[in-house]
């Protein structure tokens, strides 16, 4: 209750307009970080303003800024000894110098989605200093995307040979252990074990919890080691950059699966595969809040800008399921290969 009251009070204080006595000019800096590493985003009051501040006086507000203000993300609120982090930044962000007037923050375990523009606001009731920092993330999967896959019949139903075939049918290949490691560093968290190209079976965990290898084990790749290739698991596939166009086919009515396949053919394309939707989402930022048929009979939709009713907490390809193919409840995603 006390923590909630603090959050309410600090939100009101930081959202309120303050009387500016000596506004410092806004400026911008650029910070580079490696995927999976740490980054310090600087924010400090000009020296002439520091005499009025102590450990309990400075108020700091950090925000990750989107093109549309409605999608801005709170990162950190700080007032004296009280601090609160939010969303995907929870437990990953901290004030660098908690006993000074320095509002710089440290972000740990950097993911690709952390890249972007951040705004720092330092407030004391008399002075309001705003600074912008651009964070650029280097390394990782630049020309492809790793995604988990399972068959219509359910999880843990593929031996190694069938796993290879399943990825190929989705215009992908079985991912390597290095590719899965990069995907984990980029934020991939998946609690089902899958085949990798060397015949090993692993799964990536960024948020440890009991059903997924134990809450006390740290983040990382959980490994079953090399397995008998007749054993049954899911698979992690790797899809490279698209060599064509992935798109939502505008139709006046919802379609059955057979109608969806034909609609794409009538448009000079083919019904899109799972590898296509993941590549379009991850590498091209494709965003559409409409569930559509794909070639394997699954229904999915890609969200790169989380919002209410459309994957509100994370950027992801949302999986609706494998519905009855005669069900007339969905649209379709098509793929037109380059000629």
mmCIF file of C-alpha atoms in Angstrom:
data_model
loop_
_atom_site.group_PDB
_atom_site.id
_atom_site.type_symbol
_atom_site.label_atom_id
_atom_site.label_comp_id
_atom_site.label_asym_id
_atom_site.label_seq_id
_atom_site.Cartn_x
_atom_site.Cartn_y
_atom_site.Cartn_z
ATOM 1 C CA UNK A 1 0.000 0.000 0.000
ATOM 2 C CA UNK A 2 2.831 2.376 0.943
ATOM 3 C CA UNK A 3 4.663 1.550 -2.314
ATOM 4 C CA UNK A 4 1.519 2.253 -4.355
ATOM 5 C CA UNK A 5 1.056 5.574 -2.561
ATOM 6 C CA UNK A 6 4.664 6.516 -3.385
ATOM 7 C CA UNK A 7 4.137 5.670 -7.053
ATOM 8 C CA UNK A 8 0.957 7.774 -7.159
ATOM 9 C CA UNK A 9 2.621 10.747 -5.463
ATOM 10 C CA UNK A 10 5.767 10.657 -7.570
ATOM 11 C CA UNK A 11 3.728 10.265 -10.766
ATOM 12 C CA UNK A 12 1.712 13.383 -9.906
ATOM 13 C CA UNK A 13 4.851 15.338 -9.040
ATOM 14 C CA UNK A 14 6.755 14.338 -12.154
ATOM 15 C CA UNK A 15 3.786 14.832 -14.473
ATOM 16 C CA UNK A 16 3.101 18.334 -13.121
ATOM 17 C CA UNK A 17 4.494 21.452 -14.746
ATOM 18 C CA UNK A 18 7.252 23.028 -12.697
ATOM 19 C CA UNK A 19 8.343 26.634 -12.409
ATOM 20 C CA UNK A 20 11.468 26.968 -14.541
ATOM 21 C CA UNK A 21 14.031 29.301 -13.035
ATOM 22 C CA UNK A 22 17.018 28.490 -15.207
ATOM 23 C CA UNK A 23 16.079 26.058 -17.938
ATOM 24 C CA UNK A 24 19.093 24.392 -19.492
ATOM 25 C CA UNK A 25 19.060 23.873 -23.273
ATOM 26 C CA UNK A 26 17.984 20.407 -24.358
ATOM 27 C CA UNK A 27 20.786 18.354 -25.924
ATOM 28 C CA UNK A 28 21.224 14.877 -27.341
ATOM 29 C CA UNK A 29 23.880 12.217 -26.914
ATOM 30 C CA UNK A 30 24.324 8.805 -28.498
ATOM 31 C CA UNK A 31 25.304 5.623 -26.624
ATOM 32 C CA UNK A 32 26.378 2.322 -28.218
ATOM 33 C CA UNK A 33 25.917 -1.037 -26.488
ATOM 34 C CA UNK A 34 26.493 -4.679 -27.318
ATOM 35 C CA UNK A 35 23.589 -7.100 -27.343
ATOM 36 C CA UNK A 36 23.408 -8.799 -23.939
ATOM 37 C CA UNK A 37 25.756 -6.237 -22.388
ATOM 38 C CA UNK A 38 25.227 -3.151 -20.221
ATOM 39 C CA UNK A 39 24.876 0.535 -21.072
ATOM 40 C CA UNK A 40 25.039 3.768 -19.073
ATOM 41 C CA UNK A 41 22.704 6.535 -20.246
ATOM 42 C CA UNK A 42 24.042 9.886 -18.964
ATOM 43 C CA UNK A 43 21.893 12.612 -17.446
ATOM 44 C CA UNK A 44 23.292 15.270 -15.119
ATOM 45 C CA UNK A 45 22.433 18.750 -13.958
ATOM 46 C CA UNK A 46 24.698 21.583 -15.075
ATOM 47 C CA UNK A 47 27.221 22.365 -12.323
ATOM 48 C CA UNK A 48 25.646 25.733 -11.535
ATOM 49 C CA UNK A 49 22.403 24.026 -10.517
ATOM 50 C CA UNK A 50 23.858 21.296 -8.323
ATOM 51 C CA UNK A 51 24.209 23.348 -5.144
ATOM 52 C CA UNK A 52 20.491 23.014 -4.450
ATOM 53 C CA UNK A 53 20.416 19.217 -4.556
ATOM 54 C CA UNK A 54 21.200 16.380 -2.226
ATOM 55 C CA UNK A 55 20.391 12.691 -2.126
ATOM 56 C CA UNK A 56 16.794 13.370 -1.024
ATOM 57 C CA UNK A 57 16.097 16.352 -3.268
ATOM 58 C CA UNK A 58 16.602 15.380 -6.883
ATOM 59 C CA UNK A 59 13.714 13.871 -8.825
ATOM 60 C CA UNK A 60 14.432 11.829 -11.947
ATOM 61 C CA UNK A 61 12.093 10.593 -14.648
ATOM 62 C CA UNK A 62 13.279 8.410 -17.561
ATOM 63 C CA UNK A 63 11.033 7.617 -20.533
ATOM 64 C CA UNK A 64 11.598 5.580 -23.710
ATOM 65 C CA UNK A 65 10.161 7.791 -26.438
ATOM 66 C CA UNK A 66 8.104 6.439 -29.346
ATOM 67 C CA UNK A 67 7.122 8.251 -32.554
ATOM 68 C CA UNK A 68 3.559 8.287 -31.247
ATOM 69 C CA UNK A 69 3.422 9.659 -27.680
ATOM 70 C CA UNK A 70 0.686 7.157 -26.833
ATOM 71 C CA UNK A 71 3.301 4.385 -26.999
ATOM 72 C CA UNK A 72 5.926 6.018 -24.771
ATOM 73 C CA UNK A 73 7.266 3.622 -22.093
ATOM 74 C CA UNK A 74 8.021 4.560 -18.499
ATOM 75 C CA UNK A 75 11.507 3.389 -17.593
ATOM 76 C CA UNK A 76 12.306 4.752 -14.117
ATOM 77 C CA UNK A 77 10.928 7.181 -11.549
ATOM 78 C CA UNK A 78 13.157 8.288 -8.687
ATOM 79 C CA UNK A 79 12.702 10.660 -5.758
ATOM 80 C CA UNK A 80 15.398 10.541 -3.130
ATOM 81 C CA UNK A 81 15.689 7.023 -1.781
ATOM 82 C CA UNK A 82 12.477 5.861 -3.488
ATOM 83 C CA UNK A 83 12.851 4.320 -6.940
ATOM 84 C CA UNK A 84 10.537 2.426 -9.287
ATOM 85 C CA UNK A 85 11.218 0.702 -12.616
ATOM 86 C CA UNK A 86 8.569 -0.409 -15.097
ATOM 87 C CA UNK A 87 7.628 -3.092 -17.622
ATOM 88 C CA UNK A 88 10.498 -4.756 -19.467
ATOM 89 C CA UNK A 89 12.937 -2.468 -17.581
ATOM 90 C CA UNK A 90 11.974 -3.798 -14.162
ATOM 91 C CA UNK A 91 15.014 -5.051 -12.236
ATOM 92 C CA UNK A 92 17.303 -4.105 -15.181
ATOM 93 C CA UNK A 93 17.633 -0.357 -14.595
ATOM 94 C CA UNK A 94 19.250 1.488 -11.711
ATOM 95 C CA UNK A 95 20.526 4.986 -10.895
ATOM 96 C CA UNK A 96 24.311 5.018 -11.301
ATOM 97 C CA UNK A 97 25.129 7.417 -8.437
ATOM 98 C CA UNK A 98 22.302 7.165 -5.905
ATOM 99 C CA UNK A 99 23.957 9.578 -3.446
ATOM 100 C CA UNK A 100 24.500 12.467 -5.868
ATOM 101 C CA UNK A 101 22.634 14.780 -8.202
ATOM 102 C CA UNK A 102 23.501 12.541 -11.167
ATOM 103 C CA UNK A 103 20.409 11.034 -12.827
ATOM 104 C CA UNK A 104 22.355 8.698 -15.139
ATOM 105 C CA UNK A 105 21.028 5.140 -15.341
ATOM 106 C CA UNK A 106 22.562 1.726 -15.982
ATOM 107 C CA UNK A 107 20.611 -0.722 -18.168
ATOM 108 C CA UNK A 108 21.728 -4.356 -17.923
ATOM 109 C CA UNK A 109 21.182 -7.360 -20.209
ATOM 110 C CA UNK A 110 20.592 -5.169 -23.265
ATOM 111 C CA UNK A 111 18.055 -6.517 -25.801
ATOM 112 C CA UNK A 112 17.475 -5.383 -29.388
ATOM 113 C CA UNK A 113 14.137 -3.812 -28.424
ATOM 114 C CA UNK A 114 15.957 -1.532 -25.955
ATOM 115 C CA UNK A 115 17.354 0.468 -28.888
ATOM 116 C CA UNK A 116 15.773 3.874 -29.400
ATOM 117 C CA UNK A 117 15.394 7.363 -27.964
ATOM 118 C CA UNK A 118 15.246 7.980 -24.222
ATOM 119 C CA UNK A 119 14.317 11.176 -22.401
ATOM 120 C CA UNK A 120 15.632 12.114 -18.969
ATOM 121 C CA UNK A 121 13.969 14.814 -16.900
ATOM 122 C CA UNK A 122 15.658 16.160 -13.753
ATOM 123 C CA UNK A 123 13.393 18.216 -11.498
ATOM 124 C CA UNK A 124 13.756 20.082 -8.186
ATOM 125 C CA UNK A 125 10.627 22.202 -8.321
ATOM 126 C CA UNK A 126 12.590 25.222 -9.522
ATOM 127 C CA UNK A 127 14.612 23.808 -12.406
ATOM 128 C CA UNK A 128 13.443 21.352 -15.026
ATOM 129 C CA UNK A 129 16.284 19.949 -17.158
ATOM 130 C CA UNK A 130 15.427 17.693 -20.119
ATOM 131 C CA UNK A 131 18.041 15.611 -21.955
ATOM 132 C CA UNK A 132 17.744 13.068 -24.757
ATOM 133 C CA UNK A 133 19.873 9.971 -25.242
ATOM 134 C CA UNK A 134 19.831 7.638 -28.243
ATOM 135 C CA UNK A 135 20.738 4.024 -27.475
ATOM 136 C CA UNK A 136 22.037 1.922 -30.369
ATOM 137 C CA UNK A 137 22.382 -1.853 -29.922
ATOM 138 C CA UNK A 138 25.096 -3.659 -31.870
ATOM 139 C CA UNK A 139 25.475 -7.338 -32.730
ATOM 140 C CA UNK A 140 23.027 -10.221 -32.736
ATOM 141 C CA UNK A 141 20.804 -11.516 -35.515
ATOM 142 C CA UNK A 142 21.026 -8.912 -38.263
ATOM 143 C CA UNK A 143 19.847 -10.962 -41.229
ATOM 144 C CA UNK A 144 17.392 -13.432 -39.741
ATOM 145 C CA UNK A 145 15.136 -14.428 -36.880
ATOM 146 C CA UNK A 146 14.827 -17.500 -34.653
ATOM 147 C CA UNK A 147 11.341 -18.742 -33.809
ATOM 148 C CA UNK A 148 9.949 -21.766 -31.928
ATOM 149 C CA UNK A 149 7.703 -24.120 -33.888
ATOM 150 C CA UNK A 150 5.464 -27.093 -33.207
ATOM 151 C CA UNK A 151 3.037 -29.106 -35.322
ATOM 152 C CA UNK A 152 -0.752 -28.979 -35.437
ATOM 153 C CA UNK A 153 -0.902 -32.273 -33.506
ATOM 154 C CA UNK A 154 0.670 -30.605 -30.474
ATOM 155 C CA UNK A 155 3.933 -30.025 -28.693
ATOM 156 C CA UNK A 156 6.800 -32.513 -28.496
ATOM 157 C CA UNK A 157 5.779 -34.468 -31.599
ATOM 158 C CA UNK A 158 8.827 -34.171 -33.893
ATOM 159 C CA UNK A 159 11.897 -36.358 -34.173
ATOM 160 C CA UNK A 160 14.971 -34.682 -35.638
ATOM 161 C CA UNK A 161 14.146 -35.615 -39.270
ATOM 162 C CA UNK A 162 10.613 -34.271 -38.969
ATOM 163 C CA UNK A 163 11.911 -31.119 -37.278
ATOM 164 C CA UNK A 164 14.207 -30.413 -40.236
ATOM 165 C CA UNK A 165 11.272 -30.953 -42.608
ATOM 166 C CA UNK A 166 8.964 -28.729 -40.557
ATOM 167 C CA UNK A 167 11.351 -25.755 -40.713
ATOM 168 C CA UNK A 168 11.902 -26.207 -44.463
ATOM 169 C CA UNK A 169 8.140 -26.230 -45.021
ATOM 170 C CA UNK A 170 7.993 -22.813 -43.304
ATOM 171 C CA UNK A 171 10.726 -21.375 -45.556
ATOM 172 C CA UNK A 172 13.304 -21.717 -42.765
ATOM 173 C CA UNK A 173 16.057 -24.026 -41.497
ATOM 174 C CA UNK A 174 16.761 -25.536 -38.092
ATOM 175 C CA UNK A 175 18.537 -22.892 -35.994
ATOM 176 C CA UNK A 176 22.090 -23.369 -34.734
ATOM 177 C CA UNK A 177 23.016 -23.115 -31.054
ATOM 178 C CA UNK A 178 24.799 -19.797 -31.767
ATOM 179 C CA UNK A 179 21.664 -18.407 -33.416
ATOM 180 C CA UNK A 180 19.530 -19.440 -30.443
ATOM 181 C CA UNK A 181 22.074 -17.839 -28.102
ATOM 182 C CA UNK A 182 21.855 -14.559 -30.035
ATOM 183 C CA UNK A 183 18.053 -14.771 -29.978
ATOM 184 C CA UNK A 184 18.132 -15.274 -26.200
ATOM 185 C CA UNK A 185 20.400 -12.248 -25.828
ATOM 186 C CA UNK A 186 17.805 -10.365 -27.876
ATOM 187 C CA UNK A 187 15.086 -11.259 -25.381
ATOM 188 C CA UNK A 188 13.683 -14.609 -26.592
ATOM 189 C CA UNK A 189 12.047 -16.463 -23.700
ATOM 190 C CA UNK A 190 10.450 -19.844 -24.443
ATOM 191 C CA UNK A 191 9.644 -22.638 -22.018
ATOM 192 C CA UNK A 192 9.471 -25.570 -24.481
ATOM 193 C CA UNK A 193 12.540 -27.530 -25.537
ATOM 194 C CA UNK A 194 13.374 -27.698 -29.247
ATOM 195 C CA UNK A 195 15.823 -29.303 -31.658
ATOM 196 C CA UNK A 196 18.855 -27.381 -32.906
ATOM 197 C CA UNK A 197 20.919 -28.120 -36.009
ATOM 198 C CA UNK A 198 23.643 -30.049 -34.138
ATOM 199 C CA UNK A 199 21.117 -32.534 -32.736
ATOM 200 C CA UNK A 200 21.050 -30.928 -29.293
ATOM 201 C CA UNK A 201 17.863 -29.825 -27.529
ATOM 202 C CA UNK A 202 17.659 -26.519 -25.637
ATOM 203 C CA UNK A 203 15.326 -23.672 -24.724
ATOM 204 C CA UNK A 204 15.989 -19.980 -23.870
ATOM 205 C CA UNK A 205 14.911 -18.439 -20.560
ATOM 206 C CA UNK A 206 15.251 -14.727 -19.801
ATOM 207 C CA UNK A 207 12.815 -14.727 -16.841
ATOM 208 C CA UNK A 208 13.553 -17.737 -14.601
ATOM 209 C CA UNK A 209 10.502 -19.477 -13.111
ATOM 210 C CA UNK A 210 9.674 -22.831 -11.553
ATOM 211 C CA UNK A 211 8.078 -24.602 -14.544
ATOM 212 C CA UNK A 212 11.008 -23.618 -16.788
ATOM 213 C CA UNK A 213 14.129 -25.051 -15.171
ATOM 214 C CA UNK A 214 13.583 -23.535 -11.723
ATOM 215 C CA UNK A 215 13.196 -20.022 -10.360
ATOM 216 C CA UNK A 216 16.590 -20.134 -8.631
ATOM 217 C CA UNK A 217 18.551 -20.879 -11.812
ATOM 218 C CA UNK A 218 19.720 -17.770 -13.634
ATOM 219 C CA UNK A 219 18.696 -16.705 -17.153
ATOM 220 C CA UNK A 220 20.299 -18.631 -19.998
ATOM 221 C CA UNK A 221 19.914 -21.554 -22.381
ATOM 222 C CA UNK A 222 18.554 -24.636 -20.630
ATOM 223 C CA UNK A 223 20.130 -27.686 -22.293
ATOM 224 C CA UNK A 224 19.098 -31.328 -22.622
ATOM 225 C CA UNK A 225 22.352 -31.982 -24.475
ATOM 226 C CA UNK A 226 22.613 -34.187 -27.573
ATOM 227 C CA UNK A 227 19.546 -36.390 -27.945
ATOM 228 C CA UNK A 228 18.604 -39.599 -29.724
ATOM 229 C CA UNK A 229 17.285 -38.286 -33.035
ATOM 230 C CA UNK A 230 14.168 -40.434 -32.694
ATOM 231 C CA UNK A 231 13.192 -38.542 -29.520
ATOM 232 C CA UNK A 232 10.272 -36.123 -29.769
ATOM 233 C CA UNK A 233 10.564 -32.369 -29.156
ATOM 234 C CA UNK A 234 9.612 -29.041 -30.751
ATOM 235 C CA UNK A 235 12.124 -27.183 -32.952
ATOM 236 C CA UNK A 236 13.740 -23.757 -33.214
ATOM 237 C CA UNK A 237 13.782 -22.519 -36.807
ATOM 238 C CA UNK A 238 15.835 -19.742 -38.400
ATOM 239 C CA UNK A 239 14.320 -17.613 -41.161
ATOM 240 C CA UNK A 240 16.455 -15.166 -43.137
ATOM 241 C CA UNK A 241 15.477 -11.810 -44.632
ATOM 242 C CA UNK A 242 12.547 -11.890 -47.025
ATOM 243 C CA UNK A 243 13.152 -12.046 -50.767
ATOM 244 C CA UNK A 244 9.703 -10.874 -51.557
ATOM 245 C CA UNK A 245 6.706 -9.061 -50.042
ATOM 246 C CA UNK A 246 4.700 -10.173 -47.029
ATOM 247 C CA UNK A 247 1.278 -8.522 -46.748
ATOM 248 C CA UNK A 248 -2.255 -8.664 -45.382
ATOM 249 C CA UNK A 249 -4.739 -9.331 -48.164
ATOM 250 C CA UNK A 250 -7.702 -6.985 -47.843
ATOM 251 C CA UNK A 251 -10.927 -8.960 -48.301
ATOM 252 C CA UNK A 252 -14.581 -7.998 -47.789
ATOM 253 C CA UNK A 253 -15.287 -11.152 -45.745
ATOM 254 C CA UNK A 254 -13.523 -13.595 -43.449
ATOM 255 C CA UNK A 255 -12.284 -16.786 -45.062
ATOM 256 C CA UNK A 256 -11.986 -20.519 -44.538
ATOM 257 C CA UNK A 257 -8.487 -21.951 -44.932
ATOM 258 C CA UNK A 258 -9.216 -23.159 -48.491
ATOM 259 C CA UNK A 259 -10.644 -19.759 -49.421
ATOM 260 C CA UNK A 260 -7.573 -18.066 -47.935
ATOM 261 C CA UNK A 261 -5.210 -20.183 -50.056
ATOM 262 C CA UNK A 262 -7.205 -19.384 -53.189
ATOM 263 C CA UNK A 263 -7.469 -15.670 -52.394
ATOM 264 C CA UNK A 264 -3.665 -15.342 -52.317
ATOM 265 C CA UNK A 265 -3.363 -17.316 -55.591
ATOM 266 C CA UNK A 266 -5.937 -15.003 -57.206
ATOM 267 C CA UNK A 267 -3.749 -12.068 -56.136
ATOM 268 C CA UNK A 268 -0.693 -13.560 -57.856
ATOM 269 C CA UNK A 269 0.872 -14.691 -54.581
ATOM 270 C CA UNK A 270 0.904 -17.658 -52.188
ATOM 271 C CA UNK A 271 -0.408 -17.966 -48.681
ATOM 272 C CA UNK A 272 2.405 -16.852 -46.353
ATOM 273 C CA UNK A 273 4.427 -19.281 -44.239
ATOM 274 C CA UNK A 274 5.382 -18.989 -40.589
ATOM 275 C CA UNK A 275 8.957 -18.059 -41.517
ATOM 276 C CA UNK A 276 7.617 -15.177 -43.611
ATOM 277 C CA UNK A 277 5.562 -13.642 -40.804
ATOM 278 C CA UNK A 278 8.455 -13.842 -38.309
ATOM 279 C CA UNK A 279 10.928 -12.282 -40.777
ATOM 280 C CA UNK A 280 8.495 -9.486 -41.677
ATOM 281 C CA UNK A 281 7.824 -8.783 -37.994
ATOM 282 C CA UNK A 282 11.400 -8.935 -36.697
ATOM 283 C CA UNK A 283 13.391 -7.548 -39.627
ATOM 284 C CA UNK A 284 10.898 -5.147 -41.217
ATOM 285 C CA UNK A 285 8.816 -4.080 -38.206
ATOM 286 C CA UNK A 286 5.599 -5.372 -39.779
ATOM 287 C CA UNK A 287 2.626 -4.632 -37.507
ATOM 288 C CA UNK A 288 -0.970 -5.723 -37.986
ATOM 289 C CA UNK A 289 -3.619 -6.451 -35.349
ATOM 290 C CA UNK A 290 -5.610 -8.856 -37.554
ATOM 291 C CA UNK A 291 -5.475 -12.626 -37.132
ATOM 292 C CA UNK A 292 -4.788 -14.349 -40.445
ATOM 293 C CA UNK A 293 -4.362 -17.836 -41.896
ATOM 294 C CA UNK A 294 -0.867 -19.101 -42.727
ATOM 295 C CA UNK A 295 0.221 -22.027 -44.911
ATOM 296 C CA UNK A 296 0.510 -24.548 -42.065
ATOM 297 C CA UNK A 297 -3.116 -23.962 -41.072
ATOM 298 C CA UNK A 298 -2.198 -21.835 -38.077
ATOM 299 C CA UNK A 299 -3.575 -18.367 -37.368
ATOM 300 C CA UNK A 300 -1.219 -15.621 -36.178
ATOM 301 C CA UNK A 301 -0.680 -11.859 -36.278
ATOM 302 C CA UNK A 302 2.496 -9.711 -35.935
ATOM 303 C CA UNK A 303 2.722 -6.869 -33.405
ATOM 304 C CA UNK A 304 5.802 -4.633 -33.384
ATOM 305 C CA UNK A 305 4.041 -1.782 -31.508
ATOM 306 C CA UNK A 306 2.418 -3.236 -28.353
ATOM 307 C CA UNK A 307 -0.948 -1.678 -27.520
ATOM 308 C CA UNK A 308 -4.257 -2.436 -25.870
ATOM 309 C CA UNK A 309 -5.979 -5.522 -27.328
ATOM 310 C CA UNK A 310 -2.953 -6.164 -29.581
ATOM 311 C CA UNK A 311 -0.249 -7.818 -27.453
ATOM 312 C CA UNK A 312 -0.276 -4.999 -24.853
ATOM 313 C CA UNK A 313 2.934 -5.953 -23.031
ATOM 314 C CA UNK A 314 5.367 -7.114 -25.708
ATOM 315 C CA UNK A 315 6.372 -7.046 -29.346
ATOM 316 C CA UNK A 316 5.614 -10.530 -30.701
ATOM 317 C CA UNK A 317 4.042 -12.720 -33.343
ATOM 318 C CA UNK A 318 0.874 -13.733 -31.544
ATOM 319 C CA UNK A 319 -0.285 -17.324 -31.990
ATOM 320 C CA UNK A 320 -4.063 -17.839 -32.094
ATOM 321 C CA UNK A 321 -3.878 -21.584 -32.700
ATOM 322 C CA UNK A 322 -4.737 -24.190 -35.323
ATOM 323 C CA UNK A 323 -8.486 -23.629 -35.800
ATOM 324 C CA UNK A 324 -10.931 -25.825 -37.715
ATOM 325 C CA UNK A 325 -10.016 -25.095 -41.347
ATOM 326 C CA UNK A 326 -13.683 -24.686 -42.263
ATOM 327 C CA UNK A 327 -14.046 -21.879 -39.736
ATOM 328 C CA UNK A 328 -14.833 -18.573 -41.445
ATOM 329 C CA UNK A 329 -13.398 -16.241 -38.812
ATOM 330 C CA UNK A 330 -10.042 -15.005 -40.136
ATOM 331 C CA UNK A 331 -8.319 -13.104 -42.915
ATOM 332 C CA UNK A 332 -5.111 -14.180 -44.630
ATOM 333 C CA UNK A 333 -1.465 -13.137 -44.955
ATOM 334 C CA UNK A 334 0.070 -13.574 -48.408
ATOM 335 C CA UNK A 335 3.610 -13.653 -49.728
ATOM 336 C CA UNK A 336 4.688 -12.551 -53.188
ATOM 337 C CA UNK A 337 8.202 -13.705 -54.079
ATOM 338 C CA UNK A 338 10.505 -11.485 -56.120
ATOM 339 C CA UNK A 339 10.548 -12.403 -59.787
#
